[in-house]
CSV table of C-alpha atoms and ligand atoms in Angstrom, one decimal:
chain,number,residue,atom,x,y,z
A,1,MET,CA,-9.9,34.3,70.4
A,2,LYS,CA,-12.8,34.0,72.5
A,3,PRO,CA,-16.0,32.0,70.9
A,4,ASP,CA,-18.1,35.0,71.2
A,5,THR,CA,-16.0,37.2,68.7
A,6,LEU,CA,-18.6,38.2,66.2
A,7,ILE,CA,-17.0,37.0,62.8
A,8,ILE,CA,-18.8,38.4,59.4
A,9,VAL,CA,-18.1,36.5,56.3
A,10,VAL,CA,-18.8,37.9,53.2
A,11,GLY,CA,-19.3,35.5,50.2
A,12,ALA,CA,-20.9,32.3,50.3
A,13,GLY,CA,-19.3,30.4,47.3
A,14,ILE,CA,-17.0,27.7,48.1
A,15,ALA,CA,-14.5,29.3,50.7
A,16,GLY,CA,-17.6,31.1,52.4
A,17,PRO,CA,-19.7,27.9,53.6
A,18,THR,CA,-16.4,26.0,54.3
A,19,LEU,CA,-15.1,28.7,56.4
A,20,GLY,CA,-18.8,28.7,58.5
A,21,MET,CA,-18.4,25.1,59.2
A,22,ALA,CA,-14.8,25.2,60.2
A,23,LEU,CA,-15.2,28.3,62.3
A,24,GLN,CA,-18.3,26.6,63.9
A,25,GLN,CA,-15.9,23.5,64.7
A,26,ALA,CA,-13.6,26.0,66.2
A,27,GLY,CA,-16.1,27.3,68.6
A,28,PHE,CA,-17.4,30.3,67.0
A,29,GLN,CA,-21.1,31.5,65.5
A,30,PRO,CA,-20.1,33.1,62.3
A,31,THR,CA,-23.1,35.0,59.9
A,32,LEU,CA,-22.5,34.7,56.4
A,33,TYR,CA,-23.4,37.3,53.7
A,34,GLU,CA,-23.9,36.3,50.2
A,35,SER,CA,-25.1,38.7,47.3
A,36,SER,CA,-26.9,36.0,45.3
A,37,ALA,CA,-30.5,35.4,46.2
A,38,GLU,CA,-30.1,31.6,46.7
A,39,THR,CA,-26.9,29.5,46.9
A,40,ALA,CA,-24.1,31.1,45.0
A,41,GLU,CA,-23.7,31.4,41.1
A,42,GLY,CA,-21.2,29.4,39.6
A,43,ILE,CA,-23.6,27.5,37.8
A,44,GLY,CA,-22.7,25.6,34.4
A,45,ALA,CA,-19.2,24.6,34.6
A,46,PHE,CA,-17.7,21.7,36.4
A,47,LEU,CA,-14.1,21.4,38.1
A,48,THR,CA,-11.7,18.8,39.8
A,49,LEU,CA,-11.5,19.0,43.6
A,50,SER,CA,-8.0,17.7,44.1
A,51,THR,CA,-7.2,15.3,47.2
A,52,ASN,CA,-5.6,18.1,49.2
A,53,GLY,CA,-9.0,20.1,49.0
A,54,ILE,CA,-10.8,16.7,50.0
A,55,GLN,CA,-8.3,16.1,53.1
A,56,ALA,CA,-9.3,19.6,54.4
A,57,LEU,CA,-12.9,19.1,53.9
A,58,ARG,CA,-12.3,15.7,55.6
A,59,VAL,CA,-10.6,17.6,58.7
A,60,ILE,CA,-14.0,19.3,59.3
A,61,ARG,CA,-16.2,16.0,58.1
A,62,ALA,CA,-17.6,17.9,55.4
A,63,ASP,CA,-16.1,15.7,52.5
A,64,LEU,CA,-18.9,13.1,52.1
A,65,PRO,CA,-21.7,15.3,51.1
A,66,VAL,CA,-19.4,16.7,48.3
A,67,LEU,CA,-17.9,13.3,47.1
A,68,LYS,CA,-21.5,12.1,46.6
A,69,ARG,CA,-22.3,14.4,43.9
A,70,GLY,CA,-19.2,13.9,42.0
A,71,PHE,CA,-17.2,11.0,40.6
A,72,ALA,CA,-13.5,9.9,40.8
A,73,THR,CA,-10.8,11.1,38.4
A,74,PRO,CA,-7.4,10.1,39.7
A,75,GLU,CA,-5.3,10.6,36.2
A,76,LEU,CA,-5.4,12.7,33.1
A,77,THR,CA,-4.2,12.1,29.8
A,78,LEU,CA,-2.3,14.6,27.6
A,79,ARG,CA,-2.3,14.1,23.6
A,80,SER,CA,-1.3,16.5,21.0
A,81,HIS,CA,-4.1,17.8,17.8
A,82,THR,CA,-2.4,14.6,15.9
A,83,GLY,CA,-3.7,12.2,18.6
A,84,LYS,CA,-0.1,11.9,19.8
A,85,PHE,CA,0.2,10.5,23.4
A,86,LEU,CA,2.1,13.0,25.5
A,87,GLY,CA,1.9,11.7,28.9
A,88,LYS,CA,-0.2,10.9,32.0
A,89,THR,CA,-0.5,12.3,35.3
A,90,SER,CA,-2.1,11.9,38.6
A,91,THR,CA,-4.7,14.6,39.5
A,92,GLY,CA,-3.7,14.3,43.1
A,93,THR,CA,-1.9,11.6,45.7
A,94,PRO,CA,-5.0,9.1,46.8
A,95,LEU,CA,-5.9,9.5,50.3
A,96,PRO,CA,-5.0,6.8,53.0
A,97,ASP,CA,-8.7,5.3,52.5
A,98,GLY,CA,-7.8,5.3,48.8
A,99,THR,CA,-10.1,8.5,47.8
A,100,SER,CA,-8.8,10.3,44.7
A,101,SER,CA,-9.6,13.6,43.2
A,102,HIS,CA,-13.4,13.9,42.2
A,103,THR,CA,-14.7,16.0,39.3
A,104,LEU,CA,-18.0,17.7,40.1
A,105,LYS,CA,-19.9,20.5,38.7
A,106,ARG,CA,-19.1,23.7,40.5
A,107,ALA,CA,-22.9,24.1,41.0
A,108,ASP,CA,-23.1,20.9,43.0
A,109,LEU,CA,-19.9,21.6,45.1
A,110,TYR,CA,-21.7,24.8,45.9
A,111,GLU,CA,-24.7,23.3,47.0
A,112,ALA,CA,-23.6,20.6,49.0
A,113,LEU,CA,-21.3,22.6,51.0
A,114,TYR,CA,-24.1,25.5,51.5
A,115,GLN,CA,-26.5,22.6,52.6
A,116,GLU,CA,-24.3,20.8,54.7
A,117,ALA,CA,-23.2,24.3,56.4
A,118,LEU,CA,-27.4,25.0,56.9
A,119,ARG,CA,-27.6,21.6,58.3
A,120,ARG,CA,-25.1,22.2,60.8
A,121,GLY,CA,-26.8,25.7,61.7
A,122,VAL,CA,-24.4,28.4,59.8
A,123,ARG,CA,-26.4,31.6,59.5
A,124,PHE,CA,-26.6,32.9,56.0
A,125,VAL,CA,-28.3,35.8,55.1
A,126,HIS,CA,-28.7,36.0,51.3
A,127,GLY,CA,-29.3,39.1,48.6
A,128,LYS,CA,-26.5,41.3,50.6
A,129,HIS,CA,-23.9,42.6,48.2
A,130,LEU,CA,-20.8,44.3,49.8
A,131,VAL,CA,-20.1,47.6,48.5
A,132,ASP,CA,-17.8,49.2,51.5
A,133,ALA,CA,-16.5,48.3,55.1
A,134,THR,CA,-15.4,50.7,57.5
A,135,GLU,CA,-13.5,49.9,60.7
A,136,THR,CA,-13.5,51.5,64.4
A,137,PRO,CA,-11.9,50.6,67.3
A,138,GLU,CA,-14.9,48.7,68.5
A,139,GLY,CA,-15.3,46.9,65.3
A,140,VAL,CA,-16.1,46.7,61.7
A,141,THR,CA,-19.0,47.2,59.8
A,142,ALA,CA,-20.2,45.7,56.0
A,143,HIS,CA,-22.1,48.0,53.9
A,144,PHE,CA,-24.5,46.5,51.4
A,145,SER,CA,-26.1,47.7,48.2
A,146,ASP,CA,-29.5,47.6,49.8
A,147,GLY,CA,-28.2,50.3,52.3
A,148,SER,CA,-28.2,47.6,55.1
A,149,THR,CA,-25.2,47.2,57.4
A,150,ALA,CA,-23.8,44.2,59.6
A,151,THR,CA,-21.4,44.9,62.4
A,152,GLY,CA,-18.9,42.8,64.1
A,153,ASP,CA,-15.2,42.1,65.4
A,154,LEU,CA,-13.8,40.7,62.3
A,155,LEU,CA,-14.7,40.8,58.6
A,156,ILE,CA,-13.8,38.0,56.4
A,157,GLY,CA,-13.8,38.4,52.5
A,158,SER,CA,-14.6,35.3,50.7
A,159,ASP,CA,-15.9,37.3,47.9
A,160,GLY,CA,-14.4,35.7,45.0
A,161,VAL,CA,-11.7,36.8,42.0
A,162,HIS,CA,-13.7,40.3,41.8
A,163,SER,CA,-13.6,40.6,45.4
A,164,VAL,CA,-14.8,44.2,46.7
A,165,LEU,CA,-13.3,43.6,50.2
A,166,ARG,CA,-9.9,43.3,48.7
A,167,SER,CA,-10.0,47.0,47.3
A,168,VAL,CA,-11.1,48.3,50.7
A,169,ILE,CA,-8.1,46.4,52.1
A,170,ASP,CA,-6.2,48.3,50.0
A,171,LEU,CA,-7.2,50.4,47.4
A,172,HIS,CA,-4.0,50.1,45.1
A,173,ALA,CA,-4.5,46.4,45.3
A,174,PRO,CA,-3.9,44.8,41.8
A,175,ARG,CA,-6.8,43.7,39.5
A,176,PRO,CA,-7.0,40.3,38.6
A,177,THR,CA,-4.7,40.1,35.1
A,178,TYR,CA,-6.6,38.3,32.2
A,179,SER,CA,-5.2,35.0,31.3
A,180,GLY,CA,-5.3,35.5,27.5
A,181,LEU,CA,-7.7,32.5,27.5
A,182,LEU,CA,-11.4,32.2,27.2
A,183,THR,CA,-13.1,29.1,28.4
A,184,THR,CA,-16.4,27.6,27.9
A,185,GLY,CA,-17.9,23.8,28.0
A,186,GLY,CA,-20.8,21.5,27.8
A,187,TYR,CA,-22.3,18.2,28.9
A,188,VAL,CA,-23.3,15.9,26.2
A,189,GLN,CA,-25.4,12.7,25.7
A,190,ASN,CA,-25.1,10.1,23.1
A,191,VAL,CA,-21.5,10.5,21.9
A,192,LYS,CA,-19.0,7.6,22.5
A,193,VAL,CA,-15.4,8.4,23.5
A,194,ASP,CA,-12.7,5.6,23.8
A,195,VAL,CA,-12.0,6.6,27.3
A,196,PRO,CA,-13.3,5.0,30.6
A,197,VAL,CA,-15.1,6.9,33.3
A,198,GLY,CA,-12.5,7.9,35.7
A,199,SER,CA,-9.9,9.2,33.2
A,200,TYR,CA,-9.9,12.7,31.9
A,201,GLU,CA,-8.4,13.4,28.6
A,202,MET,CA,-7.0,16.8,27.4
A,203,ILE,CA,-6.1,18.0,24.0
A,204,TYR,CA,-3.5,20.5,22.8
A,205,GLY,CA,-5.2,21.3,19.5
A,206,GLN,CA,-3.9,23.4,16.8
A,207,LYS,CA,-5.4,26.4,18.0
A,208,GLY,CA,-7.2,25.9,21.1
A,209,PHE,CA,-7.0,23.3,24.3
A,210,PHE,CA,-10.0,21.2,25.0
A,211,GLY,CA,-10.6,18.9,28.0
A,212,TYR,CA,-12.9,16.0,28.2
A,213,ALA,CA,-14.2,13.3,30.9
A,214,PRO,CA,-16.9,10.4,30.6
A,215,ALA,CA,-19.5,10.7,33.3
A,216,PRO,CA,-20.7,7.6,35.3
A,217,ASN,CA,-24.3,8.5,34.0
A,218,GLY,CA,-23.2,8.1,30.4
A,219,GLU,CA,-22.8,12.0,29.7
A,220,VAL,CA,-19.1,13.5,28.5
A,221,TRP,CA,-18.6,16.6,30.6
A,222,TRP,CA,-16.1,18.9,28.2
A,223,PHE,CA,-14.4,22.4,28.5
A,224,ALA,CA,-12.6,24.2,26.1
A,225,ASN,CA,-10.0,27.0,26.4
A,226,VAL,CA,-9.8,29.4,23.6
A,227,PRO,CA,-6.5,31.4,23.0
A,228,TRP,CA,-7.6,35.2,22.8
A,229,PRO,CA,-4.9,37.5,23.3
A,230,ARG,CA,-6.9,40.9,23.9
A,231,GLU,CA,-9.1,41.1,27.3
A,232,PRO,CA,-12.5,41.4,26.1
A,233,ALA,CA,-14.4,44.0,27.7
A,234,ARG,CA,-17.4,43.1,30.1
A,235,GLY,CA,-20.1,41.1,28.2
A,236,GLU,CA,-18.1,41.3,25.0
A,237,VAL,CA,-17.8,37.2,24.4
A,238,GLU,CA,-20.8,36.5,26.6
A,239,CYS,CA,-23.3,38.0,24.3
A,240,LEU,CA,-22.2,36.2,21.3
A,241,GLY,CA,-24.3,33.3,22.2
A,242,SER,CA,-23.7,29.5,22.4
A,243,GLU,CA,-24.3,28.8,18.4
A,244,HIS,CA,-21.6,31.4,17.5
A,245,TRP,CA,-19.2,29.7,19.9
A,246,LYS,CA,-20.0,26.5,18.6
A,247,GLN,CA,-19.0,27.5,15.2
A,248,HIS,CA,-16.1,28.9,16.4
A,249,LEU,CA,-14.8,25.9,18.1
A,250,LEU,CA,-15.8,23.7,15.1
A,251,GLN,CA,-13.3,26.0,13.3
A,252,LEU,CA,-10.5,26.0,15.7
A,253,HIS,CA,-10.7,22.2,16.3
A,254,ALA,CA,-11.5,21.3,12.8
A,255,LYS,CA,-7.9,19.4,12.0
A,256,ASP,CA,-7.7,18.1,15.5
A,257,GLN,CA,-7.8,14.3,16.1
A,258,GLY,CA,-10.1,12.6,18.6
A,259,PRO,CA,-13.9,12.8,19.7
A,260,ILE,CA,-13.9,17.0,19.6
A,261,LEU,CA,-15.9,17.6,16.7
A,262,ASP,CA,-18.3,15.1,17.4
A,263,VAL,CA,-18.7,16.3,20.9
A,264,LEU,CA,-19.2,19.5,19.7
A,265,HIS,CA,-21.8,18.7,17.1
A,266,HIS,CA,-23.8,17.0,19.8
A,267,THR,CA,-23.7,19.5,22.3
A,268,ASP,CA,-27.0,21.4,22.4
A,269,HIS,CA,-26.3,24.6,24.3
A,270,LEU,CA,-22.6,25.5,25.3
A,271,MET,CA,-21.8,27.1,28.8
A,272,THR,CA,-21.6,30.9,28.5
A,273,MET,CA,-18.0,31.9,27.3
A,274,LYS,CA,-16.0,33.8,29.8
A,275,ALA,CA,-12.9,35.4,30.2
A,276,ILE,CA,-10.4,33.6,32.6
A,277,HIS,CA,-8.8,36.1,35.0
A,278,MET,CA,-5.9,35.2,37.5
A,279,LEU,CA,-4.8,37.1,40.7
A,280,PRO,CA,-0.8,35.7,41.3
A,281,HIS,CA,0.3,38.1,43.8
A,282,LEU,CA,-1.8,40.2,46.3
A,283,PRO,CA,0.7,42.3,48.5
A,284,HIS,CA,-2.1,42.7,51.1
A,285,TRP,CA,-4.2,40.1,52.6
A,286,GLN,CA,-5.6,41.8,55.4
A,287,LYS,CA,-6.0,45.2,57.2
A,288,GLY,CA,-6.9,45.6,60.8
A,289,ARG,CA,-10.0,43.7,61.4
A,290,MET,CA,-10.4,42.8,57.8
A,291,LEU,CA,-8.9,39.7,55.8
A,292,VAL,CA,-9.6,38.1,52.5
A,293,ILE,CA,-9.2,34.4,51.7
A,294,GLY,CA,-9.8,32.0,48.8
A,295,ASP,CA,-10.0,33.8,44.9
A,296,ALA,CA,-10.2,37.1,46.5
A,297,ALA,CA,-6.8,36.6,47.7
A,298,HIS,CA,-5.2,34.6,45.3
A,299,ALA,CA,-7.0,33.2,42.1
A,300,PRO,CA,-4.5,30.6,40.3
A,301,SER,CA,-5.4,29.9,36.5
A,302,PRO,CA,-8.0,27.5,36.3
A,303,SER,CA,-5.1,25.2,34.5
A,304,SER,CA,-4.0,24.5,37.9
A,305,GLY,CA,-7.2,22.4,39.1
A,306,GLN,CA,-6.5,24.1,42.6
A,307,GLY,CA,-8.7,27.2,43.0
A,308,ALA,CA,-11.4,25.3,44.8
A,309,ALA,CA,-9.1,23.2,46.9
A,310,LEU,CA,-7.0,26.3,48.2
A,311,ALA,CA,-10.0,28.3,49.0
A,312,ILE,CA,-10.9,25.5,51.1
A,313,GLU,CA,-7.8,24.9,52.6
A,314,ASP,CA,-7.7,28.5,53.5
A,315,ALA,CA,-11.3,28.2,55.2
A,316,VAL,CA,-10.2,25.7,57.4
A,317,VAL,CA,-6.7,27.1,58.3
A,318,LEU,CA,-8.1,30.4,59.1
A,319,ALA,CA,-10.6,28.9,61.4
A,320,GLN,CA,-7.7,27.0,63.3
A,321,CYS,CA,-5.7,30.4,63.3
A,322,LEU,CA,-8.5,32.3,65.0
A,323,ARG,CA,-9.0,29.3,67.3
A,324,ASP,CA,-5.6,29.4,68.6
A,325,ALA,CA,-4.4,33.2,68.3
A,326,GLU,CA,-5.1,35.7,71.0
A,327,THR,CA,-5.8,38.5,68.7
A,328,ALA,CA,-7.0,39.2,65.1
A,329,GLU,CA,-3.8,40.6,64.5
A,330,GLN,CA,-2.1,37.2,65.7
A,331,ALA,CA,-4.2,35.2,63.9
A,332,PHE,CA,-4.2,37.0,60.4
A,333,ALA,CA,-0.4,36.9,60.6
A,334,LEU,CA,-0.1,33.7,61.4
A,335,PHE,CA,-2.6,32.4,58.6
A,336,GLU,CA,-0.6,34.6,56.1
A,337,LYS,CA,2.5,32.9,57.3
A,338,THR,CA,0.9,29.8,57.1
A,339,ARG,CA,-0.5,30.2,53.6
A,340,ARG,CA,1.4,32.5,51.3
A,341,GLN,CA,4.7,30.8,50.4
A,342,ARG,CA,2.5,27.5,49.4
A,343,ILE,CA,0.0,29.4,47.4
A,344,GLU,CA,2.2,31.5,45.5
A,345,ARG,CA,4.2,28.7,44.5
A,346,ILE,CA,1.3,26.8,43.1
A,347,ILE,CA,0.2,29.9,41.4
A,348,ARG,CA,3.8,30.3,39.3
A,349,TRP,CA,3.6,26.5,38.7
A,350,ALA,CA,-0.1,27.1,37.1
A,351,ALA,CA,1.0,29.9,35.2
A,352,ARG,CA,3.6,27.5,33.4
A,353,ILE,CA,0.8,25.2,32.4
A,354,ASN,CA,-1.5,28.3,31.0
A,355,ASN,CA,1.1,29.6,28.8
A,356,SER,CA,1.6,26.0,27.2
A,357,LYS,CA,-2.0,26.2,26.2
A,358,ALA,CA,-1.6,29.7,24.4
A,359,ALA,CA,1.4,28.7,22.6
A,360,GLY,CA,2.0,29.6,19.2
A,361,PRO,CA,2.9,27.1,16.4
A,362,LEU,CA,6.6,27.1,16.8
A,363,GLY,CA,5.9,26.5,20.7
A,364,SER,CA,3.2,24.2,19.9
A,365,TRP,CA,5.9,22.2,18.0
A,366,PHE,CA,8.6,22.1,20.7
A,367,ARG,CA,5.9,21.4,23.4
A,368,ASP,CA,4.5,18.1,21.5
A,369,LEU,CA,8.4,17.3,20.8
A,370,LEU,CA,9.6,17.9,24.4
A,371,MET,CA,6.3,17.1,26.7
A,372,PRO,CA,6.6,13.2,26.7
A,373,THR,CA,9.9,13.3,28.1
A,374,ALA,CA,8.7,16.1,30.8
A,375,MET,CA,6.0,14.3,31.6
A,376,LYS,CA,7.7,11.0,32.2
A,377,TRP,CA,10.2,13.3,34.5
A,378,LEU,CA,7.5,14.8,36.2
A,379,GLU,CA,5.9,11.3,37.1
A,380,LYS,CA,9.3,10.1,38.6
A,381,SER,CA,10.5,13.4,40.2
A,382,ASP,CA,7.2,13.6,42.5
A,383,SER,CA,7.8,17.4,41.6
A,384,GLN,CA,3.8,18.1,42.0
A,385,ARG,CA,3.8,16.1,45.4
A,386,PHE,CA,4.0,19.1,47.3
A,387,ILE,CA,0.7,20.6,46.0
A,388,PHE,CA,-1.4,17.3,46.9
A,389,ASP,CA,0.4,15.8,49.9
A,390,HIS,CA,-0.7,18.8,51.8
A,391,GLN,CA,-2.0,17.9,55.4
A,392,ILE,CA,-4.1,20.0,57.4
A,393,HIS,CA,-3.8,18.9,61.4
A,394,TRP,CA,-6.5,19.9,63.1
A,395,ASP,CA,-5.8,18.6,66.6
A,396,THR,CA,-2.1,20.4,66.6
A,397,ARG,CA,-2.4,23.8,68.1
A,398,MET,CA,-0.8,26.2,65.8
A,399,ASN,CA,1.6,28.4,67.7
A,400,PRO,CA,0.7,32.3,67.0
A,401,THR,CA,4.0,33.6,68.5
A,402,VAL,CA,6.1,31.7,65.7
B,501,FAD,C1,-13.8,27.7,34.3
B,501,FAD,C2,-13.0,27.5,35.6
B,501,FAD,C3,-13.0,26.3,35.9
B,501,FAD,C4,-12.1,25.8,37.3
B,501,FAD,N1,-11.9,24.5,37.4
B,501,FAD,C5,-11.1,24.3,38.8
B,501,FAD,C6,-11.0,22.9,39.2
B,501,FAD,O1,-10.8,22.3,38.0
B,501,FAD,N2,-10.3,22.8,40.3
B,501,FAD,C7,-10.4,24.0,41.2
B,501,FAD,O2,-9.7,23.8,42.3
B,501,FAD,N3,-10.7,25.1,40.9
B,501,FAD,C8,-11.1,25.5,39.6
B,501,FAD,N4,-11.6,26.4,39.3
B,501,FAD,C9,-11.3,27.6,40.5
B,501,FAD,C10,-12.6,27.6,41.5
B,501,FAD,O3,-13.7,27.7,41.0
B,501,FAD,C11,-12.4,28.9,42.3
B,501,FAD,O4,-11.0,29.0,42.5
B,501,FAD,C12,-13.1,28.7,43.5
B,501,FAD,O5,-14.5,28.8,43.1
B,501,FAD,C13,-12.7,29.8,44.7
B,501,FAD,O6,-13.7,29.8,45.9
B,501,FAD,P1,-14.3,31.2,46.3
B,501,FAD,O7,-14.9,30.9,47.6
B,501,FAD,O8,-12.8,32.1,46.7
B,501,FAD,O9,-15.0,32.3,45.5
B,501,FAD,P2,-16.1,32.2,44.4
B,501,FAD,O10,-16.7,30.5,44.4
B,501,FAD,O11,-16.1,32.7,43.1
B,501,FAD,O12,-17.2,32.5,45.4
B,501,FAD,C14,-17.4,34.0,45.9
B,501,FAD,C15,-18.7,34.1,46.5
B,501,FAD,O13,-19.0,35.4,46.9
B,501,FAD,C16,-20.2,36.1,46.4
B,501,FAD,N5,-19.9,37.6,46.1
B,501,FAD,C17,-19.2,38.3,45.2
B,501,FAD,N6,-18.9,39.4,45.5
B,501,FAD,C18,-19.8,39.7,46.6
B,501,FAD,C19,-20.0,40.8,47.0
B,501,FAD,N7,-19.6,42.2,46.9
B,501,FAD,N8,-20.8,40.9,48.4
B,501,FAD,C20,-21.4,39.4,48.6
B,501,FAD,N9,-21.0,38.3,48.1
B,501,FAD,C21,-20.1,38.5,47.2
B,501,FAD,C22,-20.3,35.4,45.0
B,501,FAD,O14,-21.8,35.5,44.6
B,501,FAD,C23,-19.6,34.2,45.2
B,501,FAD,O15,-20.8,33.4,46.1
B,501,FAD,C24,-12.0,27.1,38.2
B,501,FAD,C25,-12.6,28.3,38.0
B,501,FAD,C26,-12.8,28.7,36.6
B,501,FAD,C27,-13.8,29.7,36.3
């Protein structure tokens, strides 16, 4: 498409700034509109950016600012509530220079991508919350909650799992589904754990799932998934506060082996408890001049460790499609053809992990019995390599007619 195509991007979390940089590298000058006053909220939690996401950032030379903010976590160990070793697995195939998956705070990932995009001259407008979008034969207009508008040739929604643009594209788009789990976490000093920096430890507790990783600065970063069968109403679990959830977690993990109780006791303040939502299948990613990417189009369970990586891959591939296609219709079709199958395969894989976290007593018994064999098979079979070995070849022109 022509470099003077006016591209409006709504949502500057992870996919947004990445798309801004990728579009710039493809010759476009996009403008990003973000509802938060500064960088995006996201604040609090941490995540692991796996090597496929790092490779995608490398394509637009934005990997180093991100890697600087995190630490390598190449593998994770799974244990049962009795401390039994269930297996070890890689968090991603190392890149040719040895770089492995990195763990970092979500807020730092946002900030690193945002600052790098700013440094490159990508335009951001803050305090703009999309409420609607309208399309004419000449263009598309984004409407914001403050009454202002922005008009361009294309409107891309990277506005996250509760996307507004998604429902503009399809009024009947499925809502994100509740995963059956709540999540919280924290950062704690002065707790000794018997795990080296670089290793992630995950524990299938009797009544909840717990993960932790020692960071190079001496902190232990942890998260917990709490099975919660009924979808909570908005604000219902958030309002209960840190001390309530700390006590709840202490009860859930009372009989579990490992450092969980110690970590919890030493945590002053837990991150706000939140329900985990997923968006496994969205029939329509696009309509006319509008398209959604990242969590707005597909949100795997956080158990996949792939949401951010896929959002980044989407952004880079979309810029490539827009660069190589003649029309928006071609570009969007090419994008969907290139991305949908991979993403939905990863989402199905992640859903299975999610189910294992919310298993009942019998299910847990079978899981702990069978998992060591399953994990060994997994390691040998390379069945997860399709996730991590994915490569984006920026210099190869895409064929929009295929
Ligand atoms: C607890 C938890 C743990 C996770 N762990 C991992 C992990 O280990 N590895 C991994 O890869 N992924 C992980 N993820 C998933 C990952 O965080 C998301 O997949 C990723 O943030 C998606 O990026 P995005 O840019 O699509 O959406 P977001 O990061 O959510 O960004 C959306 C942006 O749009 C803005 N916005 C929203 N609505 C509007 C609007 N109407 N108008 C304007 N702007 C708007 C928001 O303010 C935000 O800045 C985890 C998620 C959670 C919740």
